[in-house]
Amino acid sequence: MTYYVDRQCQIEDVNLPDEAELTRWAALAIGDYRDSAELSIRIVDNAESQQLNNDYRGKDKPTNVLSFPFEVPDGIELDLLGDLVICAPIVSSEATEQNKPLMHHWAHMVIHGCLHLLGFDHINDADAEEMEALEIKLLAQLEISNPYDNEDP
């Protein structure tokens, strides 16, 4: 199994996961579905996240993670899964607000984003339940508690 993460960092911050951590989390999320994969994880500030969220989703605000799956043209074999864009200030503020260790929340965002790259979604309740159950299971393998326990119903 080969997983490669290209870490691109638009901001400087000592409290960011390194490429090895990002790769470990991505491999955990992808491992049951693909033997190998390449993806980029770009760590950005609020302004870049807001611009991309507005351009691609029509939402004029920053967000924690955006996923951009790569659609491989027919007849071409590539391991490229896609790109994740993760907004460091949002992840940090969410971790604080939700009283979660920062790296636990980072792991959740990477796993959540990778599942989106694999085609999982949470648009309807059934899909959301499936995706959340998978996230909980994967995070438990990292000894990270259920990230949805502290949320309001």
PDB file of C-alpha atoms in Angstrom:
ATOM      1  CA  MET A   1       0.000   0.000   0.000  1.00  0.00           C
ATOM      2  CA  THR A   2       1.373   3.358  -1.027  1.00  0.00           C
ATOM      3  CA  TYR A   3      -0.126   6.666  -0.027  1.00  0.00           C
ATOM      4  CA  TYR A   4       1.432   9.983  -0.866  1.00  0.00           C
ATOM      5  CA  VAL A   5       0.298  13.325   0.515  1.00  0.00           C
ATOM      6  CA  ASP A   6       1.668  16.561  -0.860  1.00  0.00           C
ATOM      7  CA  ARG A   7       1.402  19.056   2.022  1.00  0.00           C
ATOM      8  CA  GLN A   8       1.093  22.632   0.811  1.00  0.00           C
ATOM      9  CA  CYS A   9       1.061  25.261   3.495  1.00  0.00           C
ATOM     10  CA  GLN A  10      -0.109  28.781   2.696  1.00  0.00           C
ATOM     11  CA  ILE A  11       0.382  29.890   6.296  1.00  0.00           C
ATOM     12  CA  GLU A  12       3.114  29.491   8.889  1.00  0.00           C
ATOM     13  CA  ASP A  13       2.018  28.071  12.208  1.00  0.00           C
ATOM     14  CA  VAL A  14       3.789  25.741  14.618  1.00  0.00           C
ATOM     15  CA  ASN A  15       0.496  24.060  15.537  1.00  0.00           C
ATOM     16  CA  LEU A  16      -0.027  22.375  12.174  1.00  0.00           C
ATOM     17  CA  PRO A  17       0.249  18.671  11.429  1.00  0.00           C
ATOM     18  CA  ASP A  18       3.291  17.620   9.459  1.00  0.00           C
ATOM     19  CA  GLU A  19       3.252  15.620   6.229  1.00  0.00           C
ATOM     20  CA  ALA A  20       3.729  12.310   8.076  1.00  0.00           C
ATOM     21  CA  GLU A  21       0.648  12.915  10.253  1.00  0.00           C
ATOM     22  CA  LEU A  22      -1.455  13.992   7.291  1.00  0.00           C
ATOM     23  CA  THR A  23      -0.346  10.906   5.374  1.00  0.00           C
ATOM     24  CA  ARG A  24      -1.133   8.569   8.286  1.00  0.00           C
ATOM     25  CA  TRP A  25      -4.646   9.993   8.664  1.00  0.00           C
ATOM     26  CA  ALA A  26      -5.319   9.963   4.922  1.00  0.00           C
ATOM     27  CA  ALA A  27      -4.054   6.373   4.588  1.00  0.00           C
ATOM     28  CA  LEU A  28      -6.374   5.282   7.378  1.00  0.00           C
ATOM     29  CA  ALA A  29      -9.385   6.812   5.620  1.00  0.00           C
ATOM     30  CA  ILE A  30      -8.447   5.558   2.150  1.00  0.00           C
ATOM     31  CA  GLY A  31      -6.971   2.157   3.025  1.00  0.00           C
ATOM     32  CA  ASP A  32     -10.165   0.087   2.813  1.00  0.00           C
ATOM     33  CA  TYR A  33     -10.977   1.504  -0.630  1.00  0.00           C
ATOM     34  CA  ARG A  34      -7.705   1.941  -2.503  1.00  0.00           C
ATOM     35  CA  ASP A  35      -4.311   0.235  -2.382  1.00  0.00           C
ATOM     36  CA  SER A  36      -2.558   3.431  -3.373  1.00  0.00           C
ATOM     37  CA  ALA A  37      -3.447   7.063  -3.698  1.00  0.00           C
ATOM     38  CA  GLU A  38      -1.957  10.503  -4.096  1.00  0.00           C
ATOM     39  CA  LEU A  39      -3.564  13.662  -2.826  1.00  0.00           C
ATOM     40  CA  SER A  40      -2.688  17.223  -1.999  1.00  0.00           C
ATOM     41  CA  ILE A  41      -3.618  18.817   1.288  1.00  0.00           C
ATOM     42  CA  ARG A  42      -3.382  22.592   1.194  1.00  0.00           C
ATOM     43  CA  ILE A  43      -3.485  24.383   4.534  1.00  0.00           C
ATOM     44  CA  VAL A  44      -4.875  27.890   4.118  1.00  0.00           C
ATOM     45  CA  ASP A  45      -6.034  31.002   5.962  1.00  0.00           C
ATOM     46  CA  ASN A  46      -9.593  32.328   6.236  1.00  0.00           C
ATOM     47  CA  ALA A  47      -9.335  34.510   3.128  1.00  0.00           C
ATOM     48  CA  GLU A  48      -8.314  31.697   0.775  1.00  0.00           C
ATOM     49  CA  SER A  49     -10.878  29.312   2.267  1.00  0.00           C
ATOM     50  CA  GLN A  50     -13.617  31.910   1.879  1.00  0.00           C
ATOM     51  CA  GLN A  51     -12.651  32.627  -1.733  1.00  0.00           C
ATOM     52  CA  LEU A  52     -12.634  28.936  -2.685  1.00  0.00           C
ATOM     53  CA  ASN A  53     -15.859  28.231  -0.788  1.00  0.00           C
ATOM     54  CA  ASN A  54     -17.516  31.140  -2.593  1.00  0.00           C
ATOM     55  CA  ASP A  55     -16.120  30.189  -6.015  1.00  0.00           C
ATOM     56  CA  TYR A  56     -16.974  26.480  -5.826  1.00  0.00           C
ATOM     57  CA  ARG A  57     -19.916  26.244  -3.421  1.00  0.00           C
ATOM     58  CA  GLY A  58     -21.496  29.697  -3.597  1.00  0.00           C
ATOM     59  CA  LYS A  59     -20.979  30.218   0.149  1.00  0.00           C
ATOM     60  CA  ASP A  60     -19.236  33.480   0.991  1.00  0.00           C
ATOM     61  CA  LYS A  61     -17.549  32.373   4.222  1.00  0.00           C
ATOM     62  CA  PRO A  62     -14.545  30.301   5.189  1.00  0.00           C
ATOM     63  CA  THR A  63     -15.084  26.631   5.991  1.00  0.00           C
ATOM     64  CA  ASN A  64     -13.076  23.930   7.729  1.00  0.00           C
ATOM     65  CA  VAL A  65     -12.425  21.580   4.799  1.00  0.00           C
ATOM     66  CA  LEU A  66     -13.122  21.574   1.076  1.00  0.00           C
ATOM     67  CA  SER A  67     -12.626  18.501  -1.080  1.00  0.00           C
ATOM     68  CA  PHE A  68     -11.934  18.473  -4.794  1.00  0.00           C
ATOM     69  CA  PRO A  69     -12.050  14.911  -6.189  1.00  0.00           C
ATOM     70  CA  PHE A  70      -9.992  14.218  -9.287  1.00  0.00           C
ATOM     71  CA  GLU A  71     -11.901  12.476 -12.046  1.00  0.00           C
ATOM     72  CA  VAL A  72      -9.501  10.280 -13.967  1.00  0.00           C
ATOM     73  CA  PRO A  73     -10.255  10.248 -17.688  1.00  0.00           C
ATOM     74  CA  ASP A  74     -11.194   6.874 -19.170  1.00  0.00           C
ATOM     75  CA  GLY A  75      -8.219   4.795 -20.225  1.00  0.00           C
ATOM     76  CA  ILE A  76      -5.750   6.559 -17.953  1.00  0.00           C
ATOM     77  CA  GLU A  77      -4.483   4.938 -14.798  1.00  0.00           C
ATOM     78  CA  LEU A  78      -3.545   7.406 -12.082  1.00  0.00           C
ATOM     79  CA  ASP A  79      -3.537   7.120  -8.326  1.00  0.00           C
ATOM     80  CA  LEU A  80      -4.513  10.790  -7.961  1.00  0.00           C
ATOM     81  CA  LEU A  81      -7.461  11.016  -5.584  1.00  0.00           C
ATOM     82  CA  GLY A  82      -7.843  14.795  -5.449  1.00  0.00           C
ATOM     83  CA  ASP A  83      -7.186  17.802  -3.258  1.00  0.00           C
ATOM     84  CA  LEU A  84      -8.217  18.863   0.223  1.00  0.00           C
ATOM     85  CA  VAL A  85      -8.120  22.482   1.321  1.00  0.00           C
ATOM     86  CA  ILE A  86      -8.174  22.842   5.090  1.00  0.00           C
ATOM     87  CA  CYS A  87      -8.535  26.203   6.812  1.00  0.00           C
ATOM     88  CA  ALA A  88      -6.186  26.219   9.823  1.00  0.00           C
ATOM     89  CA  PRO A  89      -7.864  29.096  11.713  1.00  0.00           C
ATOM     90  CA  ILE A  90     -11.296  27.444  11.405  1.00  0.00           C
ATOM     91  CA  VAL A  91      -9.967  24.052  12.553  1.00  0.00           C
ATOM     92  CA  SER A  92      -8.255  25.722  15.498  1.00  0.00           C
ATOM     93  CA  SER A  93     -11.317  27.733  16.555  1.00  0.00           C
ATOM     94  CA  GLU A  94     -13.612  24.707  16.178  1.00  0.00           C
ATOM     95  CA  ALA A  95     -11.296  22.578  18.320  1.00  0.00           C
ATOM     96  CA  THR A  96     -11.341  25.257  21.022  1.00  0.00           C
ATOM     97  CA  GLU A  97     -15.129  25.767  20.835  1.00  0.00           C
ATOM     98  CA  GLN A  98     -15.764  22.006  20.925  1.00  0.00           C
ATOM     99  CA  ASN A  99     -13.174  21.410  23.668  1.00  0.00           C
ATOM    100  CA  LYS A 100     -11.225  18.913  21.536  1.00  0.00           C
ATOM    101  CA  PRO A 101      -7.483  18.421  21.254  1.00  0.00           C
ATOM    102  CA  LEU A 102      -6.309  20.317  18.181  1.00  0.00           C
ATOM    103  CA  MET A 103      -4.612  17.342  16.488  1.00  0.00           C
ATOM    104  CA  HIS A 104      -7.691  15.186  17.073  1.00  0.00           C
ATOM    105  CA  HIS A 105      -9.773  17.733  15.177  1.00  0.00           C
ATOM    106  CA  TRP A 106      -7.148  17.882  12.410  1.00  0.00           C
ATOM    107  CA  ALA A 107      -7.307  14.090  12.089  1.00  0.00           C
ATOM    108  CA  HIS A 108     -11.101  14.294  11.858  1.00  0.00           C
ATOM    109  CA  MET A 109     -10.965  16.956   9.131  1.00  0.00           C
ATOM    110  CA  VAL A 110      -8.466  14.947   7.058  1.00  0.00           C
ATOM    111  CA  ILE A 111     -10.501  11.752   7.406  1.00  0.00           C
ATOM    112  CA  HIS A 112     -13.752  13.612   6.659  1.00  0.00           C
ATOM    113  CA  GLY A 113     -12.229  15.237   3.577  1.00  0.00           C
ATOM    114  CA  CYS A 114     -10.734  11.972   2.319  1.00  0.00           C
ATOM    115  CA  LEU A 115     -14.106  10.254   2.632  1.00  0.00           C
ATOM    116  CA  HIS A 116     -15.570  13.013   0.461  1.00  0.00           C
ATOM    117  CA  LEU A 117     -12.820  12.379  -2.096  1.00  0.00           C
ATOM    118  CA  LEU A 118     -13.862   8.717  -2.087  1.00  0.00           C
ATOM    119  CA  GLY A 119     -17.477   9.682  -2.839  1.00  0.00           C
ATOM    120  CA  PHE A 120     -19.054   9.707   0.605  1.00  0.00           C
ATOM    121  CA  ASP A 121     -21.399  12.567   1.417  1.00  0.00           C
ATOM    122  CA  HIS A 122     -23.762  13.839   4.074  1.00  0.00           C
ATOM    123  CA  ILE A 123     -26.443  15.541   2.011  1.00  0.00           C
ATOM    124  CA  ASN A 124     -29.288  13.350   3.280  1.00  0.00           C
ATOM    125  CA  ASP A 125     -29.743  11.744   6.710  1.00  0.00           C
ATOM    126  CA  ALA A 126     -28.952   8.179   5.631  1.00  0.00           C
ATOM    127  CA  ASP A 127     -25.721   9.216   3.904  1.00  0.00           C
ATOM    128  CA  ALA A 128     -24.774  11.413   6.868  1.00  0.00           C
ATOM    129  CA  GLU A 129     -25.293   8.528   9.295  1.00  0.00           C
ATOM    130  CA  GLU A 130     -23.144   6.211   7.147  1.00  0.00           C
ATOM    131  CA  MET A 131     -20.347   8.766   6.803  1.00  0.00           C
ATOM    132  CA  GLU A 132     -20.378   9.736  10.485  1.00  0.00           C
ATOM    133  CA  ALA A 133     -20.308   6.068  11.579  1.00  0.00           C
ATOM    134  CA  LEU A 134     -17.285   5.488   9.359  1.00  0.00           C
ATOM    135  CA  GLU A 135     -15.535   8.589  10.728  1.00  0.00           C
ATOM    136  CA  ILE A 136     -16.208   7.454  14.308  1.00  0.00           C
ATOM    137  CA  LYS A 137     -14.819   3.977  13.532  1.00  0.00           C
ATOM    138  CA  LEU A 138     -11.680   5.330  11.861  1.00  0.00           C
ATOM    139  CA  LEU A 139     -11.016   7.894  14.582  1.00  0.00           C
ATOM    140  CA  ALA A 140     -11.422   5.192  17.240  1.00  0.00           C
ATOM    141  CA  GLN A 141      -8.502   3.374  15.578  1.00  0.00           C
ATOM    142  CA  LEU A 142      -6.457   6.480  16.424  1.00  0.00           C
ATOM    143  CA  GLU A 143      -7.844   6.432  19.973  1.00  0.00           C
ATOM    144  CA  ILE A 144      -9.831   9.597  19.253  1.00  0.00           C
ATOM    145  CA  SER A 145     -13.277   9.769  20.791  1.00  0.00           C
ATOM    146  CA  ASN A 146     -16.502  10.265  18.847  1.00  0.00           C
ATOM    147  CA  PRO A 147     -16.300  13.806  17.433  1.00  0.00           C
ATOM    148  CA  TYR A 148     -20.090  14.063  17.321  1.00  0.00           C
ATOM    149  CA  ASP A 149     -20.677  13.388  21.046  1.00  0.00           C
ATOM    150  CA  ASN A 150     -20.452  17.069  21.981  1.00  0.00           C
ATOM    151  CA  GLU A 151     -22.761  18.375  19.272  1.00  0.00           C
ATOM    152  CA  ASP A 152     -26.253  19.631  19.878  1.00  0.00           C
ATOM    153  CA  PRO A 153     -29.045  17.408  18.507  1.00  0.00           C
TER     154      PRO A 153
END
